[in-house]
Amino acid sequence: MNTDRLDRWLFDSFRPTARGLAAYRIAYALFVLLLIDPGHSPYFNFHPLAGLPDSFFLPPPGPMQLFSGFPPRWFFAGLHLLLDLSLVALLFGYRTRLASWMTGLLFLIGFGFLFSAGKINHVILFVLLPWVMSFSNWGAAWSLDARLGRARPTVEGWPLALLALLTGFAMFTAGFTKLLGGWLDPATQATRGHWLKQYFVVGRQDLLADLVTAPLPAGLWELMDWGTVLLEIGLLPAVLVPGLFRMLLSLMVLFHLGTALLFNITFVQNLIVYAAFLNWDRVATRFPRIRLSPRPAFVLIPLLGLAFYFFGSPLRRLDALATFSSDLSLTELLANITAALVVLGLALSRARHLLRRPLPLTPPAAGAYRRARRALAVVLVLYAALVGTHAGEFWPMSVFPMFSRAGQPWTRAVVRALEATEPVRWDTLQAPATLPGRPFPLNTTALDPVDLINFVTHPEPWDARRRQTLQQLFGPELEGRRLLVLQVQGAPSAEGVQLRYVPILVLTADTVQVHPALQP
């Protein structure tokens, strides 16, 4: 790709208008305040980190290693308050660029401490979004900045091209590591294996999850494996063809609805990232011109910020209408369904348009597809070389780490509920069928299996404070129960995956009995 072609792709692929970007800015702020609900929803609430002991603080490589533990509660309270105020300022378009950078920075700090507890979620695109869009001048219209004459009238389209590239790389790092991990092997069904783990180990058994126990044909499972890998890999070369990129993003929206219904896992924060590539100019034309009066807006910004800080999103009240055994929420499920309906509606509208006026494949379009195929081949070769020389890690941008250690040994925690009279055995076990007691789902607590195993295997004495902390983390679920916590060690072998179950401790509401070998 020569310089002229690169310039055309970067600056001409997406040509938003000031009103279109303003509509997306307002939609983004409302989406985060009403659906993400920072400070109140489980995955975007950083307050509980203040109550964790410093032994839980295991930061990944990066600036979080400058800290020795979690900050106090007032720190996270201030972070959430500033975050709500920044989002409301972004909604009204007040100091838009500063509000955008503050939003991204505060999310980055919060997730930095959250990820230091062990569990890393896929939110990097969501965090980078306000930073990237701040360069588009999305406060040029329908904003206090525009009303006060602070915003220049011109807007930029290249941040959308950059966001598309980041999205493509993020999905590519997920898809290519699946490819290296054998997802295309017809002898195995990776989707079904992942599904079975979520169903039986994690306890995600809501909505359509029971289908995993149905005798579905192997070809259908293979179709899921191949479809997932090709969709995630295909987004990166599709960046060069905006129409194709939008089509694959539409499929990603349907894919996320499928994971919500079948796996009970939602990636609701990704929906607003994909929404950046909707035709917001068309949306903006359906709304009357918005004229903001500065005086009442300056009063509303702090009032709304405080209201969201203290009371959260009113939409969260919908979650009480339906309860799930998994950590799925009704609000997130409805967001996925709404996004899928929007995609299907746009697809039907586009189909009607094409049926009325069939469009042949023009020479420029054919050339674009050829260039996309060549780009895909080059990217695959470069990526294979980088991954092959760096032990499965794509070192320039390892965004999605879930599958980046494919084929490597792993460690997790399993909790079993023992009967009151059942004896405790400290022997290492080899098969799930030999485990004592009954499965205890961790989704009834605030614990994640990764965080739990990091805590119980941390090399520090099991003093009274550490035992009490563990009991507090399980909370009321300990009442009337004896829980056995085991370390599960998995490693690939010639026969498949070799498992070892090592008992760590037995936990009740009053006592913590630790494995004799771990006693000081």
Coordinates of C-alpha atoms in Angstrom, one line a residue:
M1 CA 0.0 0.0 0.0
N2 CA 1.6 3.2 -1.2
T3 CA 1.4 6.6 0.6
D4 CA -1.5 7.9 -1.5
R5 CA -3.6 4.7 -0.8
L6 CA -2.8 4.9 2.8
D7 CA -3.9 8.5 3.0
R8 CA -7.1 7.7 1.2
W9 CA -7.9 4.8 3.5
L10 CA -7.0 6.8 6.6
F11 CA -8.8 10.1 5.7
D12 CA -11.5 9.0 3.3
S13 CA -12.8 5.7 4.5
F14 CA -15.1 7.4 7.1
R15 CA -16.5 10.9 6.5
P16 CA -18.6 11.8 9.5
T17 CA -20.4 15.1 10.0
A18 CA -20.4 17.3 13.1
R19 CA -24.0 16.4 13.9
G20 CA -23.3 12.7 13.3
L21 CA -20.4 12.7 15.7
A22 CA -22.4 14.7 18.2
A23 CA -25.2 12.1 18.1
Y24 CA -22.7 9.3 18.7
R25 CA -21.1 11.3 21.6
I26 CA -24.5 11.6 23.3
A27 CA -25.3 8.0 22.6
Y28 CA -21.9 6.9 24.1
A29 CA -22.4 9.0 27.3
L30 CA -25.9 7.7 27.8
F31 CA -24.9 4.1 27.1
V32 CA -22.1 4.2 29.8
L33 CA -24.2 6.1 32.4
L34 CA -27.4 3.9 31.9
L35 CA -26.1 0.5 30.9
I36 CA -22.5 0.3 32.0
D37 CA -23.4 2.1 35.2
P38 CA -19.9 2.6 36.7
G39 CA -19.7 2.3 40.4
H40 CA -22.9 0.2 40.6
S41 CA -22.8 -2.7 38.1
P42 CA -20.7 -5.7 39.2
Y43 CA -18.0 -5.5 36.5
F44 CA -17.6 -1.7 36.6
N45 CA -17.6 -1.2 40.4
F46 CA -14.1 -0.6 41.8
H47 CA -15.2 0.1 45.4
P48 CA -14.8 -3.6 46.7
L49 CA -11.1 -3.5 45.8
A50 CA -10.4 -1.3 48.8
G51 CA -11.5 -4.2 51.1
L52 CA -9.1 -6.7 49.6
P53 CA -5.8 -7.5 51.5
D54 CA -2.6 -6.6 49.8
S55 CA -1.9 -10.3 49.2
F56 CA -4.5 -10.1 46.5
F57 CA -2.5 -7.3 44.7
L58 CA -0.7 -9.1 41.9
P59 CA -0.4 -6.4 39.2
P60 CA 0.6 -7.4 35.6
P61 CA 3.6 -5.8 34.0
G62 CA 3.0 -2.1 33.8
P63 CA 2.5 1.1 35.8
M64 CA 0.4 -0.8 38.5
Q65 CA 3.6 -2.4 39.7
L66 CA 4.5 1.0 41.2
F67 CA 1.9 0.4 43.9
S68 CA 2.3 -2.0 46.8
G69 CA -1.4 -2.6 47.4
F70 CA -4.9 -1.4 46.8
P71 CA -5.8 2.2 47.6
P72 CA -8.3 3.1 50.4
R73 CA -12.0 3.3 49.8
W74 CA -12.0 7.1 49.5
F75 CA -9.7 6.8 46.5
F76 CA -12.2 4.7 44.6
A77 CA -15.1 6.9 45.8
G78 CA -13.4 9.9 44.3
L79 CA -12.6 8.0 41.1
H80 CA -16.2 7.0 40.6
L81 CA -17.5 10.6 41.3
L82 CA -15.0 12.1 38.8
L83 CA -16.0 9.5 36.3
D84 CA -19.7 10.3 36.6
L85 CA -19.0 14.0 36.3
S86 CA -16.8 13.5 33.3
L87 CA -19.4 11.4 31.5
V88 CA -22.2 14.0 32.2
A89 CA -19.8 16.7 30.9
L90 CA -19.3 14.6 27.8
L91 CA -23.0 14.2 27.4
F92 CA -23.5 18.0 27.4
G93 CA -20.4 18.6 25.4
Y94 CA -18.7 20.7 28.1
R95 CA -14.9 20.8 27.8
T96 CA -15.4 17.8 25.5
R97 CA -11.8 16.8 24.9
L98 CA -10.9 17.1 28.5
A99 CA -14.0 15.1 29.5
S100 CA -13.1 12.5 26.9
W101 CA -9.5 12.1 28.2
M102 CA -10.7 12.1 31.9
T103 CA -13.2 9.3 31.1
G104 CA -10.6 7.1 29.5
L105 CA -7.9 7.8 32.1
L106 CA -10.3 7.1 35.0
F107 CA -11.5 3.9 33.5
L108 CA -7.9 2.9 32.8
I109 CA -6.9 3.5 36.5
G110 CA -9.9 1.6 37.8
F111 CA -9.4 -1.4 35.6
G112 CA -5.6 -1.3 36.3
F113 CA -6.3 -2.0 40.0
L114 CA -9.1 -4.4 39.1
F115 CA -6.8 -6.4 36.9
S116 CA -4.2 -6.4 39.6
A117 CA -6.5 -8.8 41.5
G118 CA -5.9 -11.4 38.9
K119 CA -8.8 -11.4 36.5
I120 CA -8.3 -9.5 33.2
N121 CA -11.4 -8.7 31.2
H122 CA -11.7 -7.6 27.6
V123 CA -12.4 -3.9 28.0
I124 CA -9.4 -2.3 26.3
L125 CA -11.4 -1.1 23.3
F126 CA -14.0 0.4 25.5
V127 CA -11.4 2.2 27.5
L128 CA -9.5 3.6 24.5
L129 CA -12.7 4.7 22.7
P130 CA -13.1 8.2 24.3
W131 CA -9.4 8.9 23.8
V132 CA -9.6 8.0 20.1
M133 CA -12.8 9.9 19.5
S134 CA -11.5 13.0 21.3
F135 CA -9.4 13.7 18.2
S136 CA -12.5 13.6 15.9
N137 CA -13.8 16.8 17.5
W138 CA -17.1 15.1 18.4
G139 CA -18.0 18.2 20.5
A140 CA -18.3 20.4 17.4
A141 CA -22.1 20.3 17.5
W142 CA -24.9 19.9 20.0
S143 CA -22.5 20.9 22.8
L144 CA -21.9 23.7 25.3
D145 CA -18.5 24.1 23.7
A146 CA -20.1 24.9 20.3
R147 CA -22.6 27.2 22.0
L148 CA -19.9 29.1 23.7
G149 CA -17.7 29.3 20.6
R150 CA -15.0 27.1 22.0
A151 CA -15.2 24.3 19.4
R152 CA -13.9 24.5 15.9
P153 CA -16.5 23.5 13.3
T154 CA -14.4 21.0 11.4
V155 CA -14.4 17.3 12.3
E156 CA -12.0 14.5 11.5
G157 CA -12.7 11.0 10.2
W158 CA -9.3 9.4 10.7
P159 CA -10.0 8.6 14.4
L160 CA -12.7 6.2 13.1
A161 CA -10.2 4.5 10.9
L162 CA -7.8 4.2 13.9
L163 CA -10.6 2.8 16.0
A164 CA -11.4 0.3 13.2
L165 CA -7.8 -0.8 13.1
L166 CA -7.6 -1.2 16.9
T167 CA -10.8 -3.3 16.8
G168 CA -9.4 -5.4 14.0
F169 CA -6.2 -6.1 15.9
A170 CA -8.1 -6.8 19.1
M171 CA -10.3 -9.4 17.5
F172 CA -7.3 -10.8 15.5
T173 CA -5.4 -11.5 18.7
A174 CA -8.4 -13.5 19.9
G175 CA -9.0 -15.4 16.7
F176 CA -5.4 -16.3 15.7
T177 CA -4.5 -17.7 19.1
K178 CA -7.7 -19.9 18.7
L179 CA -6.3 -21.0 15.3
L180 CA -3.0 -21.9 16.9
G181 CA -4.8 -23.7 19.7
G182 CA -6.5 -26.1 17.3
W183 CA -10.0 -24.7 17.0
L184 CA -10.1 -25.8 13.3
D185 CA -9.1 -29.4 14.2
P186 CA -12.1 -31.5 13.0
A187 CA -11.3 -34.1 15.7
T188 CA -12.2 -31.7 18.5
Q189 CA -14.9 -29.3 19.3
A190 CA -13.5 -26.3 21.1
T191 CA -16.7 -24.4 21.4
R192 CA -18.4 -27.4 23.0
G193 CA -15.5 -27.8 25.5
H194 CA -15.7 -24.1 26.4
W195 CA -19.4 -24.4 26.7
L196 CA -19.3 -27.5 28.9
K197 CA -16.8 -25.7 31.3
Q198 CA -19.1 -22.7 31.6
Y199 CA -22.1 -25.0 32.2
F200 CA -20.8 -27.5 34.7
V201 CA -17.8 -25.7 36.3
V202 CA -18.8 -22.1 36.4
G203 CA -22.5 -22.8 36.7
R204 CA -23.8 -20.7 33.7
Q205 CA -27.1 -22.6 33.1
D206 CA -29.6 -20.0 32.1
L207 CA -31.6 -19.3 28.9
L208 CA -30.4 -21.6 26.1
A209 CA -27.4 -23.1 28.0
D210 CA -29.1 -26.5 28.3
L211 CA -28.5 -27.0 24.6
V212 CA -24.9 -28.0 25.4
T213 CA -26.3 -31.3 26.8
A214 CA -28.3 -32.0 23.7
P215 CA -26.9 -34.6 21.1
L216 CA -26.0 -32.0 18.5
P217 CA -24.1 -33.2 15.4
A218 CA -20.3 -32.7 15.4
G219 CA -20.6 -30.8 12.2
L220 CA -22.6 -28.1 13.9
W221 CA -20.0 -27.7 16.6
E222 CA -17.3 -27.5 14.0
L223 CA -19.3 -24.8 12.2
M224 CA -19.3 -22.8 15.5
D225 CA -15.5 -23.3 15.8
W226 CA -14.7 -22.3 12.3
G227 CA -17.2 -19.4 12.3
T228 CA -15.7 -17.9 15.5
V229 CA -12.1 -18.1 14.2
L230 CA -12.9 -16.8 10.7
L231 CA -15.0 -13.9 12.0
E232 CA -12.4 -12.7 14.6
I233 CA -9.5 -13.1 12.1
G234 CA -11.4 -11.5 9.2
L235 CA -12.0 -8.2 10.9
L236 CA -8.4 -7.1 10.6
P237 CA -8.1 -7.3 6.8
A238 CA -11.7 -6.1 6.5
V239 CA -10.6 -2.7 7.9
L240 CA -9.4 -1.9 4.4
V241 CA -12.9 -2.2 3.1
P242 CA -15.3 -0.1 5.3
G243 CA -18.5 -1.8 3.9
L244 CA -17.1 -5.3 4.6
F245 CA -15.9 -4.2 8.0
R246 CA -19.3 -2.9 9.0
M247 CA -20.9 -6.2 7.8
L248 CA -18.5 -8.2 10.0
L249 CA -19.2 -5.9 13.0
S250 CA -22.9 -6.7 12.4
L251 CA -22.1 -10.4 12.6
M252 CA -20.1 -9.7 15.8
V253 CA -23.3 -8.2 17.4
L254 CA -25.2 -11.3 16.6
F255 CA -22.3 -13.4 17.8
H256 CA -22.4 -11.6 21.2
L257 CA -26.1 -12.2 21.5
G258 CA -25.4 -15.9 20.9
T259 CA -22.8 -16.0 23.6
A260 CA -25.3 -14.3 26.0
L261 CA -28.0 -16.8 25.2
L262 CA -25.9 -20.0 25.1
F263 CA -22.9 -19.2 27.3
N264 CA -24.5 -16.6 29.6
I265 CA -21.5 -14.3 28.9
T266 CA -22.0 -10.8 27.7
F267 CA -19.6 -8.3 26.2
V268 CA -22.0 -5.4 26.4
Q269 CA -19.2 -2.8 26.5
N270 CA -18.2 -3.8 23.0
L271 CA -21.5 -2.8 21.6
I272 CA -20.9 0.9 21.9
V273 CA -17.5 0.5 20.2
Y274 CA -19.2 -1.2 17.2
A275 CA -21.8 1.5 17.2
A276 CA -19.2 4.1 16.3
F277 CA -19.5 2.8 12.7
L278 CA -23.2 3.2 12.3
N279 CA -24.5 6.0 10.0
W280 CA -25.0 8.5 12.8
D281 CA -25.4 11.3 10.2
R282 CA -28.7 9.6 9.2
V283 CA -29.7 9.3 12.9
A284 CA -28.9 13.0 13.5
T285 CA -31.2 14.1 10.7
R286 CA -34.2 12.5 12.5
F287 CA -33.7 14.8 15.5
P288 CA -34.4 18.5 15.7
R289 CA -31.6 20.9 16.2
I290 CA -30.5 20.9 19.8
R291 CA -29.8 24.2 21.3
L292 CA -28.3 24.2 24.8
S293 CA -28.7 27.0 27.2
P294 CA -25.4 27.3 29.2
R295 CA -26.8 28.5 32.5
P296 CA -29.2 25.5 33.2
A297 CA -26.7 23.1 31.7
F298 CA -24.0 24.2 34.2
V299 CA -26.4 23.4 37.0
L300 CA -27.5 20.1 35.6
I301 CA -23.9 18.7 35.0
P302 CA -23.0 18.5 38.8
L303 CA -26.5 17.5 39.8
L304 CA -26.7 14.6 37.3
G305 CA -23.2 13.6 38.1
L306 CA -24.1 13.3 41.8
A307 CA -27.3 11.6 41.1
F308 CA -25.6 8.8 39.0
Y309 CA -22.9 8.6 41.7
F310 CA -25.3 8.0 44.6
F311 CA -28.2 6.2 42.9
G312 CA -26.8 4.7 39.8
S313 CA -28.7 4.0 36.6
P314 CA -32.5 3.8 36.8
L315 CA -32.3 1.0 34.2
R316 CA -30.7 -1.2 36.8
R317 CA -34.1 -1.5 38.5
L318 CA -35.0 -3.8 35.6
D319 CA -32.6 -6.4 36.9
A320 CA -35.0 -7.2 39.7
L321 CA -37.6 -8.4 37.2
A322 CA -35.6 -11.5 36.3
T323 CA -33.0 -13.3 38.3
F324 CA -30.5 -15.7 36.8
S325 CA -28.4 -18.4 38.4
S326 CA -25.4 -17.1 36.5
D327 CA -24.0 -13.5 36.6
L328 CA -26.1 -12.5 33.7
S329 CA -28.3 -9.4 34.1
L330 CA -31.6 -8.5 32.4
T331 CA -30.2 -5.1 31.5
E332 CA -27.2 -6.5 29.6
L333 CA -29.4 -9.2 28.0
L334 CA -31.9 -6.5 26.7
A335 CA -28.9 -4.4 25.4
N336 CA -27.7 -7.4 23.4
I337 CA -31.2 -8.1 22.1
T338 CA -31.7 -4.4 21.1
A339 CA -28.4 -4.3 19.3
A340 CA -29.2 -7.5 17.4
L341 CA -32.6 -6.1 16.4
V342 CA -30.9 -2.9 15.1
V343 CA -28.5 -5.0 13.0
L344 CA -31.4 -7.1 11.6
G345 CA -33.4 -4.0 10.8
L346 CA -30.5 -2.4 9.0
A347 CA -29.9 -5.6 7.1
L348 CA -33.5 -5.8 5.9
S349 CA -33.5 -2.2 4.9
R350 CA -30.3 -2.7 2.9
A351 CA -31.7 -5.9 1.3
R352 CA -34.8 -4.0 0.1
H353 CA -32.6 -1.3 -1.4
L354 CA -30.5 -3.8 -3.3
L355 CA -33.5 -5.6 -4.6
R356 CA -34.9 -2.4 -6.0
R357 CA -31.6 -1.5 -7.7
P358 CA -29.1 -4.3 -8.2
L359 CA -25.5 -3.1 -8.1
P360 CA -22.9 -4.9 -10.2
L361 CA -19.4 -5.5 -8.8
T362 CA -17.5 -2.5 -10.2
P363 CA -13.8 -2.7 -11.1
P364 CA -12.8 -0.5 -8.1
A365 CA -14.8 -2.8 -5.7
A366 CA -13.2 -5.9 -7.3
G367 CA -9.8 -4.4 -6.9
A368 CA -10.6 -3.6 -3.2
Y369 CA -11.5 -7.2 -2.6
R370 CA -8.2 -8.4 -4.2
R371 CA -6.2 -6.0 -2.1
A372 CA -8.1 -7.3 1.0
R373 CA -7.2 -10.9 0.2
R374 CA -3.5 -10.0 -0.3
A375 CA -3.5 -8.0 2.9
L376 CA -4.9 -11.0 4.8
A377 CA -2.2 -13.3 3.4
V378 CA 0.5 -10.8 4.4
V379 CA -0.9 -10.3 7.9
L380 CA -1.2 -14.1 8.5
V381 CA 2.4 -14.6 7.6
L382 CA 3.7 -11.8 9.7
Y383 CA 1.5 -12.8 12.6
A384 CA 2.6 -16.4 12.5
A385 CA 6.2 -15.3 12.5
L386 CA 5.6 -13.0 15.5
V387 CA 3.6 -15.5 17.5
G388 CA 5.9 -18.4 16.6
T389 CA 8.9 -16.5 18.0
H390 CA 7.2 -15.2 21.1
A391 CA 5.7 -18.3 22.8
G392 CA 2.1 -17.6 21.7
E393 CA 2.1 -13.9 22.5
F394 CA 1.7 -11.3 19.8
W395 CA 4.0 -8.8 21.5
P396 CA 3.1 -5.6 19.6
M397 CA -0.5 -5.7 20.8
S398 CA -1.6 -8.6 23.0
V399 CA -5.0 -7.1 23.7
F400 CA -7.2 -10.2 24.3
P401 CA -5.2 -12.5 26.6
M402 CA -7.8 -15.2 27.2
F403 CA -6.4 -17.6 24.6
S404 CA -2.9 -16.3 24.3
R405 CA -1.5 -19.1 26.5
A406 CA -3.1 -21.9 24.5
G407 CA -1.4 -25.2 25.0
Q408 CA 0.3 -24.1 28.2
P409 CA -0.3 -25.5 31.7
W410 CA -2.9 -23.7 33.7
T411 CA -4.2 -23.4 37.3
R412 CA -7.7 -22.8 38.6
A413 CA -9.8 -23.2 41.7
V414 CA -12.7 -25.6 42.3
V415 CA -14.9 -25.5 45.3
R416 CA -16.8 -28.5 46.6
A417 CA -19.6 -28.5 49.3
L418 CA -18.9 -31.3 51.8
E419 CA -21.5 -33.1 53.9
A420 CA -21.3 -32.3 57.7
T421 CA -20.0 -35.8 58.5
E422 CA -17.8 -36.3 55.4
P423 CA -14.1 -36.8 56.3
V424 CA -11.5 -34.5 54.9
R425 CA -8.8 -36.1 52.7
W426 CA -5.7 -34.3 51.6
D427 CA -4.8 -36.7 48.8
T428 CA -4.1 -35.4 45.3
L429 CA -6.8 -36.6 43.0
Q430 CA -6.6 -37.3 39.2
A431 CA -10.2 -37.4 37.9
P432 CA -13.3 -35.2 38.4
A433 CA -15.4 -38.3 39.3
T434 CA -13.2 -38.9 42.4
L435 CA -13.8 -35.4 43.9
P436 CA -15.7 -35.4 47.3
G437 CA -18.9 -33.5 47.9
R438 CA -21.0 -31.6 45.5
P439 CA -20.1 -28.7 43.1
F440 CA -20.3 -25.3 44.7
P441 CA -20.8 -22.5 42.1
L442 CA -18.7 -19.4 42.8
N443 CA -21.1 -17.1 41.0
T444 CA -23.1 -17.0 44.2
T445 CA -20.2 -15.1 45.8
A446 CA -18.1 -12.1 44.7
L447 CA -15.2 -14.4 43.9
D448 CA -13.6 -15.3 40.6
P449 CA -11.8 -18.7 40.2
V450 CA -8.6 -16.9 39.1
D451 CA -8.7 -14.5 42.1
L452 CA -9.5 -17.3 44.5
I453 CA -6.6 -19.5 43.4
N454 CA -4.2 -16.5 43.5
F455 CA -5.3 -15.8 47.1
V456 CA -5.2 -19.3 48.5
T457 CA -1.8 -20.3 46.9
H458 CA 0.0 -17.0 47.7
P459 CA 3.1 -17.8 49.7
E460 CA 2.4 -16.1 53.0
P461 CA 1.4 -17.4 56.4
W462 CA -2.2 -18.4 57.1
D463 CA -2.6 -16.1 60.0
A464 CA -5.9 -15.1 61.6
R465 CA -6.3 -12.0 59.3
R466 CA -5.9 -14.0 56.1
R467 CA -8.3 -16.7 57.3
Q468 CA -10.9 -14.0 58.3
T469 CA -10.5 -12.3 54.9
L470 CA -11.3 -15.5 53.1
Q471 CA -14.4 -16.1 55.2
Q472 CA -15.6 -12.6 54.5
L473 CA -15.1 -13.1 50.8
F474 CA -17.4 -16.1 50.8
G475 CA -19.9 -14.1 52.9
P476 CA -23.3 -15.6 53.9
E477 CA -22.8 -18.5 51.6
L478 CA -20.7 -20.2 54.4
E479 CA -23.7 -20.5 56.7
G480 CA -24.3 -24.2 57.3
R481 CA -21.7 -25.3 54.8
R482 CA -18.3 -27.0 54.7
L483 CA -16.5 -25.9 51.6
L484 CA -13.4 -27.7 50.2
V485 CA -11.2 -25.5 48.0
L486 CA -9.0 -27.4 45.5
Q487 CA -6.3 -26.3 43.2
V488 CA -6.8 -27.7 39.7
Q489 CA -3.6 -28.1 37.7
G490 CA -4.0 -28.8 34.0
A491 CA -1.3 -29.7 31.5
P492 CA -1.4 -31.0 27.9
S493 CA -0.4 -34.6 27.4
A494 CA -0.4 -37.1 24.6
E495 CA -3.8 -38.4 25.8
G496 CA -5.4 -34.9 26.0
V497 CA -5.3 -32.8 29.2
Q498 CA -3.9 -34.2 32.4
L499 CA -5.6 -32.9 35.6
R500 CA -4.5 -32.9 39.2
Y501 CA -6.8 -31.8 42.0
V502 CA -4.8 -30.6 45.1
P503 CA -6.9 -29.9 48.2
I504 CA -5.9 -26.5 49.8
L505 CA -8.3 -25.9 52.7
V506 CA -11.7 -26.6 54.2
L507 CA -13.7 -23.6 55.1
T508 CA -16.7 -23.1 57.4
A509 CA -18.3 -20.0 58.9
D510 CA -16.2 -20.4 62.0
T511 CA -13.0 -22.3 61.0
V512 CA -10.4 -22.5 58.2
Q513 CA -8.6 -25.8 58.1
V514 CA -5.5 -25.6 55.9
H515 CA -3.6 -28.5 54.2
P516 CA -1.0 -29.7 56.7
A517 CA 1.8 -29.1 54.1
L518 CA 0.9 -25.5 53.8
Q519 CA 1.0 -24.8 57.6
P520 CA 3.9 -22.7 58.9

